[in-house]
Amino acid sequence: MSEIPETASSVVWQSSPPGSIYDYIKVASFSIGPDGLVDQWSRRAAEQFGIESAEVRGKDPIEVFMPPELRSRGHRKIAEILDGKEWTGLVPFRMPGEGRAHGLAEVYVMPSETGRGERAALCIVVDVRALRGIETDLAASQAIFGQSPFGFLLFGPDLTVLRANQRFVTVFGGAAADHRGRTVHDYLSRPEAERMTAALGRVLETGESVTDLQVVGSVPGITERRHWSVNLYRVHSGTGRPIGVAGIATDVTRRQIAAREAASARRNLAILNEASARIGNSLDLETTARELLDVAVPGFCDLASVDLYQGLLTGDEAPPGRWDSAPSEVYGSGSAELRRVAFASAVSGALPVAGPDGSGGPGAGTPASPSVGAVHHYPFSSASAVALRTARVQAIPGEDGSLVQSTLAVPMVAHDAVVGLVQFSRAKGSEPFGERDRALAVELAARAAVCIDNARLYRREHERALILQRSLLPPGDPEAAGLDIACRYLPGNTATEVGGDWFDVIELPGHRTALVVGDVMGRGLRAAVAMGELRTAVRTLALLDLEPAEVLSALDEIARGLGTPSGAQQASRVAHKSRGPELSEVYLATCVYAVYDPVTRRCTFANAGHLPPVLVEPGEEALLLDVPPGMPLGVGGEPFEEVQVELPEGALLALYTDGLVESRDHPLDEGLSAFRKALTDPSRPSPGRHLPATVLGADAPGAGEGARTHSLEDICDHVLNTLDTRHGEDDIALLMARIQGMPTEAVGDWRLPREPRSVGRARELARAQLVAWELEPLVDTVELLVSELVTNALRYGEGEIRLRLLRDRTLVCEVWDAGLVQPRRRRARDTDEGGRGLQLVGLLSAAWGSRRTPRGKTVWFELALPDGDSTAEPSVEQLLSMF
């Protein structure tokens, strides 16, 4: 009987699975028979005490294991146990052969009976040290699991929750037992739960840990989305058998928000840096607006548009900021007119959020939003109009069914004036605008506004400069008697299109023509202003009909006086050589002045430091005319020389500035040689145009009447396209004239003796010439005026009298004599018998005047041809006013 419980006890302890709790706490068992001796000894006891069963069976356990000083007490306890009393306690023990206590065991003694009814005892022994270690480990595990500030979950092999700690329960609610058996699908959205389940499966299968798995979800009672960082690792038993997966979740929502804000700040700084580099590279309003949107989309927003005030684009001088400050009735209860100048979208088919009706959410294809280039208004009460009036950002929420989530309507303010409105929109699904986004939107709009306002100011000044430049150049195609003229002007400063080069064609009395080409040193508006002053002076001096050298000498004096403080021109001339540049701006210019007479086909040149004219005679190579260059205008102190050249019929004369032939890439001589070759060689026509043979003159082979049409225009294009002008470095002015001369039959020239009958003879000659020219309607007027001029020449002049009639676009009559006294028109008194001749000439002619000649003077008058713009006949009152 005593062996039945011993055998059963041994079987129970030995059949426990490996890795069970008994392996950790080191439980051993043995039995004591009725005689107090060891009856059975388990294998675990043998392992724990290091004594085999054969060595201890049949021996007194007190004598074997207990120290001598405790044996008497031990025997008493054994006796009590055999009397049927249970006992539990701590018992020191020693190994056999050792003299002192080796360890401390917790012994559980339970009375038993043998099969014969004898009393025995069953003893269970636990190593106290192992037990205390397990208690410590359990306490530590419980502290870590229960008191951890992180959510802790233990998943079983089926990936259901076995245990959740208090932190997890506090976040997701309920009691700890309520979470047993749940899965991650009970806590996360389907996509996140599937991702988490896949990670748990991998960890359980492979044993590889997962760190910092980012999971997004929500918790009960809180609408804000939470972010967790999850670490997963597999849990094993003592024998290494996987028993589940442990998960530790850390709430990193604040860290995510901080990281997102930091990323947003870095993005905003990057956008601002990009805006500094890309916005304002062009002084064009529309281009600047597009540059703003190129920066904003898609880096800052999904859609954006720019509206500028229509008056700003049309050059209105009113300050833009005042337009929307006017009463609402001025603009029909709405904003002033705006034009949409730019639009950009990163969303296919979407339109901006706010249209002219002020709606907050048109989607793709909605017609409320204006197209680029459209002029529109915003309703007075709309958020966009409020933004324009108050110069403050307005947020516009998106409407239901719209692609747009929200819009920022940002006024574009420059120098305390609103110049337009930019709208930044984000589509649904994008992150909403925050305060930093509003600040960035204001900064982007402000930078673009300053650039746009600068572009507006530039456009205004540019237009003024163009008006100035164009007003200083001959309008249209210049015309001259006996000349076919073509010209080109290319400003070197392509940004402002103004420069200091100029050309001019001035009609002089007697169908003569002054050809002028000049170049003010420098470029830009200052050079253009100086050029305008010199050009005006040239025209004034030309009307005095001075010789070319005299014109340049007077022009030199004028140039020396330009820029002199308080207009002290005389003091400027006296102190010119001693005054430094700090006292006066120095205006230096070069100029060629030529006067062409179509009757004689002679051209008189004078040069002030300019490049020599180029002449191409028919059938010959281009030549540089030997005209003494002289000193530039503004230097002073040197006279100018004149050179007279007789030009053959059909010859080509070219006047130009140094920008055409001079470049930093090649010397001047090479440029002049290339220019002469371009004028001589007709084998290299302009692209897309046929260059006629008239480049060599009217007598060249194949140069018929058809070839003459616009031939000079072709030559100008050929020259500019052939030469390496490096346009943009310097201004270019090119003036070309083909010599045609005046036909002999268009000139009537007679010499009259100094006697009274020459007056009648002059009338007869004039009448006959006009009849031959079929100008009978002018006979009476010409006879009267010729009679007056010849009479004055006889009365006040000297020497032989010469009468000349010239017919071209107008009729010119000239009377020459050797006298030096210039006629002066005056108003005769009622008692005077004469003094009314020049009044009559001025009244009946289109123009009249007098000029000096090397041998006297010439008095002339001009009449329009009958088929042209004839001068109106004088009224009776005008005729009577002379008497």
Tab-separated table of C-alpha atoms in Angstrom, residues 289-661:
chain	number	residue	atom	x	y	z
A	289	ALA	CA	2.725	86.151	-62.324
A	290	ARG	CA	3.564	82.848	-64.021
A	291	GLU	CA	6.846	82.670	-62.096
A	292	LEU	CA	4.897	82.978	-58.826
A	293	LEU	CA	2.634	80.071	-59.785
A	294	ASP	CA	5.586	77.961	-60.912
A	295	VAL	CA	6.949	78.263	-57.372
A	296	ALA	CA	3.618	77.683	-55.591
A	297	VAL	CA	2.274	74.720	-57.606
A	298	PRO	CA	2.604	71.923	-56.591
A	299	GLY	CA	5.095	72.621	-53.791
A	300	PHE	CA	2.711	74.783	-51.755
A	301	CYS	CA	-0.764	74.209	-53.169
A	302	ASP	CA	-2.612	72.240	-55.818
A	303	LEU	CA	-4.199	75.119	-57.745
A	304	ALA	CA	-3.428	78.831	-57.977
A	305	SER	CA	-4.415	81.865	-60.020
A	306	VAL	CA	-3.342	85.504	-60.270
A	307	ASP	CA	-5.671	88.427	-61.026
A	308	LEU	CA	-4.269	91.894	-61.678
A	309	TYR	CA	-6.137	95.150	-61.925
A	310	GLN	CA	-7.032	95.937	-65.503
A	311	GLY	CA	-5.930	99.542	-65.065
A	312	LEU	CA	-2.519	98.305	-63.975
A	313	LEU	CA	-2.128	96.403	-67.240
A	314	THR	CA	-3.369	99.249	-69.414
A	315	GLY	CA	-0.968	101.779	-67.905
A	316	ASP	CA	-3.460	103.666	-65.698
A	317	GLU	CA	-1.587	106.169	-63.571
A	318	ALA	CA	-4.063	105.913	-60.665
A	319	PRO	CA	-2.618	104.183	-57.589
A	320	PRO	CA	-3.972	100.614	-57.708
A	321	GLY	CA	-4.703	100.556	-53.982
A	322	ARG	CA	-7.397	103.219	-54.331
A	323	TRP	CA	-9.517	101.396	-56.865
A	324	ASP	CA	-11.358	99.177	-54.409
A	325	SER	CA	-11.580	101.902	-51.772
A	326	ALA	CA	-14.154	103.709	-53.899
A	327	PRO	CA	-17.862	103.360	-53.049
A	328	SER	CA	-19.429	100.122	-54.165
A	329	GLU	CA	-21.748	101.823	-56.637
A	330	VAL	CA	-18.743	102.959	-58.672
A	331	TYR	CA	-18.092	99.381	-59.776
A	332	GLY	CA	-21.637	98.110	-59.757
A	333	SER	CA	-21.455	96.719	-56.201
A	334	GLY	CA	-18.287	94.799	-56.987
A	335	SER	CA	-14.537	95.042	-57.279
A	336	ALA	CA	-12.746	97.009	-59.951
A	337	GLU	CA	-11.998	95.235	-63.206
A	338	LEU	CA	-9.391	92.532	-62.922
A	339	ARG	CA	-7.784	90.386	-65.562
A	340	ARG	CA	-6.739	86.812	-64.930
A	341	VAL	CA	-3.130	86.736	-66.094
A	342	ALA	CA	-1.993	83.301	-64.886
A	343	PHE	CA	-3.370	79.978	-63.702
A	344	ALA	CA	-1.652	76.724	-62.705
A	345	SER	CA	-3.002	73.390	-61.528
A	346	ALA	CA	-1.565	70.087	-60.364
A	347	VAL	CA	-5.065	68.557	-60.507
A	348	SER	CA	-6.151	67.401	-63.942
A	349	GLY	CA	-9.150	69.330	-65.258
A	350	ALA	CA	-9.642	71.495	-62.176
A	351	LEU	CA	-10.387	75.231	-62.131
A	352	PRO	CA	-9.553	77.768	-59.383
A	353	VAL	CA	-11.760	77.838	-56.336
A	354	ALA	CA	-13.157	81.365	-56.514
A	355	GLY	CA	-14.703	82.610	-59.711
A	356	PRO	CA	-15.979	86.098	-60.464
A	357	ASP	CA	-19.228	85.301	-58.691
A	358	GLY	CA	-17.314	84.714	-55.474
A	359	SER	CA	-18.339	81.087	-55.163
A	360	GLY	CA	-16.148	78.983	-52.982
A	361	GLY	CA	-15.982	75.701	-54.733
A	362	PRO	CA	-16.356	75.190	-58.444
A	363	GLY	CA	-15.001	71.890	-59.504
A	364	ALA	CA	-13.638	70.675	-62.783
A	365	GLY	CA	-15.367	72.202	-65.705
A	366	THR	CA	-17.300	74.817	-63.728
A	367	PRO	CA	-17.730	77.933	-65.918
A	368	ALA	CA	-17.691	80.332	-62.944
A	369	SER	CA	-13.918	80.618	-62.984
A	370	PRO	CA	-12.543	83.023	-65.626
A	371	SER	CA	-10.035	81.832	-68.160
A	372	VAL	CA	-6.593	83.359	-68.522
A	373	GLY	CA	-6.916	86.745	-70.198
A	374	ALA	CA	-10.553	87.261	-69.183
A	375	VAL	CA	-11.614	90.526	-67.511
A	376	HIS	CA	-14.018	90.098	-64.583
A	377	HIS	CA	-15.325	91.503	-61.291
A	378	TYR	CA	-15.720	90.002	-57.826
A	379	PRO	CA	-19.048	90.670	-56.068
A	380	PHE	CA	-18.775	93.313	-53.387
A	381	SER	CA	-19.578	90.934	-50.516
A	382	SER	CA	-17.407	88.062	-51.758
A	383	ALA	CA	-14.319	87.017	-49.816
A	384	SER	CA	-12.091	87.929	-52.759
A	385	ALA	CA	-13.478	91.479	-52.920
A	386	VAL	CA	-13.087	91.800	-49.129
A	387	ALA	CA	-9.459	90.730	-49.440
A	388	LEU	CA	-8.877	93.391	-52.086
A	389	ARG	CA	-10.578	96.115	-50.031
A	390	THR	CA	-9.005	95.312	-46.676
A	391	ALA	CA	-5.620	94.044	-47.936
A	392	ARG	CA	-6.024	91.030	-45.622
A	393	VAL	CA	-5.985	87.310	-46.316
A	394	GLN	CA	-9.385	85.649	-46.576
A	395	ALA	CA	-9.977	81.904	-46.216
A	396	ILE	CA	-12.578	80.423	-48.579
A	397	PRO	CA	-13.849	76.925	-47.674
A	398	GLY	CA	-14.573	74.471	-50.449
A	399	GLU	CA	-18.140	73.598	-51.269
A	400	ASP	CA	-19.719	70.161	-51.289
A	401	GLY	CA	-18.934	68.332	-54.509
A	402	SER	CA	-15.965	70.545	-55.247
A	403	LEU	CA	-12.457	69.310	-55.884
A	404	VAL	CA	-11.160	72.118	-53.684
A	405	GLN	CA	-10.808	71.721	-49.936
A	406	SER	CA	-9.987	75.344	-49.104
A	407	THR	CA	-8.574	78.495	-50.690
A	408	LEU	CA	-6.534	81.441	-49.447
A	409	ALA	CA	-7.391	84.711	-51.200
A	410	VAL	CA	-4.250	86.801	-50.684
A	411	PRO	CA	-4.072	90.448	-51.783
A	412	MET	CA	-0.881	91.439	-53.565
A	413	VAL	CA	0.372	94.530	-51.750
A	414	ALA	CA	3.338	96.581	-52.918
A	415	HIS	CA	4.314	99.907	-51.395
A	416	ASP	CA	1.001	100.115	-49.474
A	417	ALA	CA	-0.986	99.618	-52.666
A	418	VAL	CA	-2.966	96.558	-53.755
A	419	VAL	CA	-2.056	95.531	-57.292
A	420	GLY	CA	-4.017	92.294	-57.550
A	421	LEU	CA	-5.131	89.054	-55.955
A	422	VAL	CA	-3.538	85.607	-55.847
A	423	GLN	CA	-5.567	82.553	-54.831
A	424	PHE	CA	-3.899	79.417	-53.454
A	425	SER	CA	-6.141	76.313	-53.341
A	426	ARG	CA	-5.642	72.810	-51.981
A	427	ALA	CA	-7.642	69.866	-53.249
A	428	LYS	CA	-9.521	67.505	-51.010
A	429	GLY	CA	-7.208	64.928	-49.495
A	430	SER	CA	-4.386	67.438	-49.093
A	431	GLU	CA	-3.328	68.852	-45.754
A	432	PRO	CA	-5.394	71.949	-44.863
A	433	PHE	CA	-3.778	75.384	-44.707
A	434	GLY	CA	-2.281	76.306	-41.339
A	435	GLU	CA	-1.054	79.530	-39.832
A	436	ARG	CA	2.416	79.021	-41.234
A	437	ASP	CA	0.898	78.424	-44.635
A	438	ARG	CA	-0.998	81.715	-44.372
A	439	ALA	CA	2.217	83.522	-43.481
A	440	LEU	CA	4.012	81.894	-46.405
A	441	ALA	CA	1.165	82.790	-48.775
A	442	VAL	CA	1.368	86.434	-47.694
A	443	GLU	CA	5.149	86.440	-48.168
A	444	LEU	CA	4.929	84.886	-51.651
A	445	ALA	CA	2.231	87.336	-52.695
A	446	ALA	CA	4.205	90.276	-51.301
A	447	ARG	CA	7.375	89.307	-53.166
A	448	ALA	CA	5.489	88.848	-56.393
A	449	ALA	CA	3.607	92.123	-55.822
A	450	VAL	CA	6.837	94.087	-55.472
A	451	CYS	CA	8.166	92.510	-58.666
A	452	ILE	CA	4.890	93.193	-60.472
A	453	ASP	CA	4.863	96.789	-59.276
A	454	ASN	CA	8.464	97.151	-60.442
A	455	ALA	CA	7.420	95.668	-63.760
A	456	ARG	CA	4.540	98.165	-63.904
A	457	LEU	CA	6.882	101.061	-63.203
A	458	TYR	CA	9.344	99.694	-65.744
A	459	ARG	CA	6.609	99.335	-68.344
A	460	ARG	CA	5.522	102.908	-67.732
A	461	GLU	CA	9.064	104.246	-67.971
A	462	HIS	CA	9.732	101.975	-70.913
A	463	GLU	CA	6.752	103.358	-72.785
A	464	ARG	CA	7.855	106.886	-72.006
A	465	ALA	CA	11.357	106.113	-73.183
A	466	LEU	CA	9.990	104.582	-76.366
A	467	ILE	CA	7.833	107.637	-76.972
A	468	LEU	CA	10.899	109.800	-76.478
A	469	GLN	CA	13.056	107.593	-78.699
A	470	ARG	CA	10.514	107.364	-81.496
A	471	SER	CA	9.777	111.050	-81.347
A	472	LEU	CA	13.454	111.750	-81.959
A	473	LEU	CA	13.689	109.571	-85.060
A	474	PRO	CA	12.192	110.390	-88.457
A	475	PRO	CA	8.611	109.136	-88.635
A	476	GLY	CA	7.856	106.581	-91.327
A	477	ASP	CA	9.984	106.270	-94.451
A	478	PRO	CA	11.900	109.506	-95.104
A	479	GLU	CA	11.466	111.046	-98.552
A	480	ALA	CA	13.851	113.356	-100.377
A	481	ALA	CA	14.163	114.822	-103.878
A	482	GLY	CA	16.558	112.814	-106.026
A	483	LEU	CA	17.119	110.147	-103.367
A	484	ASP	CA	15.701	106.720	-102.597
A	485	ILE	CA	16.146	106.276	-98.826
A	486	ALA	CA	15.985	103.304	-96.447
A	487	CYS	CA	17.033	103.172	-92.804
A	488	ARG	CA	17.341	100.872	-89.808
A	489	TYR	CA	17.662	101.582	-86.103
A	490	LEU	CA	18.474	98.861	-83.524
A	491	PRO	CA	18.987	99.972	-79.912
A	492	GLY	CA	21.839	98.209	-78.186
A	493	ASN	CA	20.032	98.127	-74.852
A	494	THR	CA	17.290	95.632	-75.622
A	495	ALA	CA	15.824	96.095	-72.131
A	496	THR	CA	14.892	99.748	-72.612
A	497	GLU	CA	15.109	100.040	-76.421
A	498	VAL	CA	16.615	103.519	-76.125
A	499	GLY	CA	20.091	104.621	-77.042
A	500	GLY	CA	22.254	107.475	-78.231
A	501	ASP	CA	22.505	106.706	-81.958
A	502	TRP	CA	20.368	108.704	-84.353
A	503	PHE	CA	19.864	109.463	-88.005
A	504	ASP	CA	17.862	112.152	-89.719
A	505	VAL	CA	16.763	113.252	-93.163
A	506	ILE	CA	16.133	117.017	-93.362
A	507	GLU	CA	14.609	118.765	-96.372
A	508	LEU	CA	16.453	121.967	-97.259
A	509	PRO	CA	15.437	124.762	-99.623
A	510	GLY	CA	15.965	124.088	-103.320
A	511	HIS	CA	14.997	120.406	-102.982
A	512	ARG	CA	18.293	119.755	-101.264
A	513	THR	CA	18.515	117.179	-98.488
A	514	ALA	CA	20.636	116.973	-95.348
A	515	LEU	CA	21.617	113.449	-94.290
A	516	VAL	CA	22.710	113.091	-90.673
A	517	VAL	CA	24.011	110.152	-88.654
A	518	GLY	CA	25.287	110.624	-85.095
A	519	ASP	CA	26.308	108.641	-82.039
A	520	VAL	CA	26.277	109.915	-78.456
A	521	MET	CA	28.793	108.087	-76.305
A	522	GLY	CA	27.068	105.913	-73.719
A	523	ARG	CA	23.692	104.238	-73.787
A	524	GLY	CA	20.357	104.255	-72.069
A	525	LEU	CA	18.013	107.100	-71.291
A	526	ARG	CA	20.751	109.637	-70.595
A	527	ALA	CA	22.304	109.048	-74.000
A	528	ALA	CA	18.862	109.254	-75.608
A	529	VAL	CA	18.182	112.623	-73.953
A	530	ALA	CA	21.536	113.979	-75.101
A	531	MET	CA	20.848	112.619	-78.574
A	532	GLY	CA	17.480	114.380	-78.603
A	533	GLU	CA	19.062	117.688	-77.692
A	534	LEU	CA	21.719	117.347	-80.394
A	535	ARG	CA	19.217	116.192	-83.024
A	536	THR	CA	16.978	119.169	-82.282
A	537	ALA	CA	19.995	121.447	-82.554
A	538	VAL	CA	20.961	119.879	-85.907
A	539	ARG	CA	17.476	120.449	-87.296
A	540	THR	CA	17.493	124.064	-86.084
A	541	LEU	CA	20.913	124.725	-87.596
A	542	ALA	CA	19.892	123.007	-90.830
A	543	LEU	CA	16.942	125.362	-91.230
A	544	LEU	CA	19.430	128.248	-91.178
A	545	ASP	CA	20.866	126.663	-94.317
A	546	LEU	CA	24.434	126.783	-93.012
A	547	GLU	CA	27.293	124.955	-94.637
A	548	PRO	CA	28.001	121.451	-93.178
A	549	ALA	CA	31.217	122.566	-91.451
A	550	GLU	CA	29.402	125.525	-89.898
A	551	VAL	CA	26.643	123.255	-88.672
A	552	LEU	CA	29.129	120.959	-86.917
A	553	SER	CA	31.004	123.907	-85.390
A	554	ALA	CA	27.789	125.295	-83.928
A	555	LEU	CA	26.789	121.826	-82.804
A	556	ASP	CA	30.131	121.428	-81.057
A	557	GLU	CA	29.491	124.594	-79.081
A	558	ILE	CA	26.073	123.311	-78.099
A	559	ALA	CA	27.462	119.930	-77.029
A	560	ARG	CA	30.065	121.615	-74.840
A	561	GLY	CA	27.308	123.528	-73.070
A	562	LEU	CA	25.045	120.515	-72.425
A	563	GLY	CA	24.978	119.504	-68.784
A	564	THR	CA	26.488	122.788	-67.574
A	565	PRO	CA	25.025	123.859	-64.212
A	566	SER	CA	22.689	126.890	-64.339
A	567	GLY	CA	23.154	127.089	-68.100
A	568	ALA	CA	26.365	129.083	-67.845
A	569	GLN	CA	27.386	128.169	-71.344
A	570	GLN	CA	29.822	131.007	-71.873
A	571	ALA	CA	31.626	130.233	-68.625
A	572	SER	CA	31.606	126.599	-69.694
A	573	ARG	CA	33.471	127.420	-72.885
A	574	VAL	CA	36.012	129.543	-71.059
A	575	ALA	CA	36.716	127.001	-68.337
A	576	HIS	CA	36.198	123.897	-70.433
A	577	LYS	CA	39.795	122.721	-70.391
A	578	SER	CA	40.332	123.327	-66.672
A	579	ARG	CA	37.011	122.014	-65.369
A	580	GLY	CA	36.931	118.442	-64.119
A	581	PRO	CA	34.156	116.022	-64.887
A	582	GLU	CA	32.761	116.508	-61.403
A	583	LEU	CA	31.569	120.014	-62.309
A	584	SER	CA	29.676	119.099	-65.452
A	585	GLU	CA	28.524	116.057	-67.292
A	586	VAL	CA	30.531	115.663	-70.462
A	587	TYR	CA	28.477	115.037	-73.600
A	588	LEU	CA	30.604	113.615	-76.374
A	589	ALA	CA	29.203	112.581	-79.727
A	590	THR	CA	30.296	111.836	-83.259
A	591	CYS	CA	28.379	112.982	-86.295
A	592	VAL	CA	28.437	113.022	-90.106
A	593	TYR	CA	26.518	115.840	-91.768
A	594	ALA	CA	25.992	115.712	-95.523
A	595	VAL	CA	24.029	118.018	-97.856
A	596	TYR	CA	22.941	116.590	-101.204
A	597	ASP	CA	21.898	118.770	-104.165
A	598	PRO	CA	19.820	116.707	-106.635
A	599	VAL	CA	20.339	119.231	-109.458
A	600	THR	CA	24.120	118.901	-109.482
A	601	ARG	CA	24.233	115.465	-107.764
A	602	ARG	CA	26.917	116.885	-105.508
A	603	CYS	CA	27.111	115.980	-101.826
A	604	THR	CA	29.069	118.030	-99.297
A	605	PHE	CA	30.305	116.141	-96.241
A	606	ALA	CA	31.586	117.259	-92.840
A	607	ASN	CA	32.675	114.779	-90.183
A	608	ALA	CA	32.998	115.151	-86.391
A	609	GLY	CA	34.954	112.076	-85.305
A	610	HIS	CA	32.590	109.660	-87.039
A	611	LEU	CA	33.278	106.676	-89.275
A	612	PRO	CA	33.608	107.584	-92.977
A	613	PRO	CA	30.633	107.199	-95.332
A	614	VAL	CA	30.635	104.291	-97.789
A	615	LEU	CA	29.960	104.849	-101.499
A	616	VAL	CA	29.104	102.113	-104.003
A	617	GLU	CA	29.246	103.337	-107.609
A	618	PRO	CA	27.539	101.281	-110.328
A	619	GLY	CA	29.684	98.308	-111.263
A	620	GLU	CA	32.400	99.175	-108.704
A	621	GLU	CA	33.396	97.943	-105.264
A	622	ALA	CA	32.324	99.789	-102.148
A	623	LEU	CA	34.751	102.518	-101.082
A	624	LEU	CA	35.259	104.502	-97.893
A	625	LEU	CA	35.007	108.217	-98.688
A	626	ASP	CA	38.024	110.185	-97.592
A	627	VAL	CA	36.293	112.677	-95.299
A	628	PRO	CA	38.568	114.175	-92.618
A	629	PRO	CA	37.195	112.815	-89.332
A	630	GLY	CA	37.768	115.884	-87.159
A	631	MET	CA	37.209	115.887	-83.396
A	632	PRO	CA	34.064	114.558	-81.714
A	633	LEU	CA	31.387	117.025	-80.737
A	634	GLY	CA	31.898	118.386	-77.247
A	635	VAL	CA	35.703	118.435	-77.404
A	636	GLY	CA	35.990	121.825	-79.093
A	637	GLY	CA	38.952	123.824	-80.280
A	638	GLU	CA	39.315	122.388	-83.813
A	639	PRO	CA	37.618	123.504	-87.045
A	640	PHE	CA	35.832	121.048	-89.294
A	641	GLU	CA	36.658	120.458	-92.942
A	642	GLU	CA	34.260	119.950	-95.841
A	643	VAL	CA	34.592	117.547	-98.749
A	644	GLN	CA	32.420	117.790	-101.847
A	645	VAL	CA	31.837	114.658	-103.900
A	646	GLU	CA	29.940	114.323	-107.165
A	647	LEU	CA	27.807	111.208	-106.991
A	648	PRO	CA	26.943	109.300	-110.187
A	649	GLU	CA	23.391	108.295	-111.035
A	650	GLY	CA	22.467	105.001	-109.324
A	651	ALA	CA	25.281	105.152	-106.762
A	652	LEU	CA	24.620	103.904	-103.242
A	653	LEU	CA	25.574	106.018	-100.217
A	654	ALA	CA	25.658	104.492	-96.712
A	655	LEU	CA	25.959	106.360	-93.420
A	656	TYR	CA	26.157	104.229	-90.240
A	657	THR	CA	27.263	104.073	-86.619
A	658	ASP	CA	30.062	101.999	-85.126
A	659	GLY	CA	27.680	99.405	-83.656
A	660	LEU	CA	27.303	97.988	-87.169
A	661	VAL	CA	30.986	97.311	-87.789
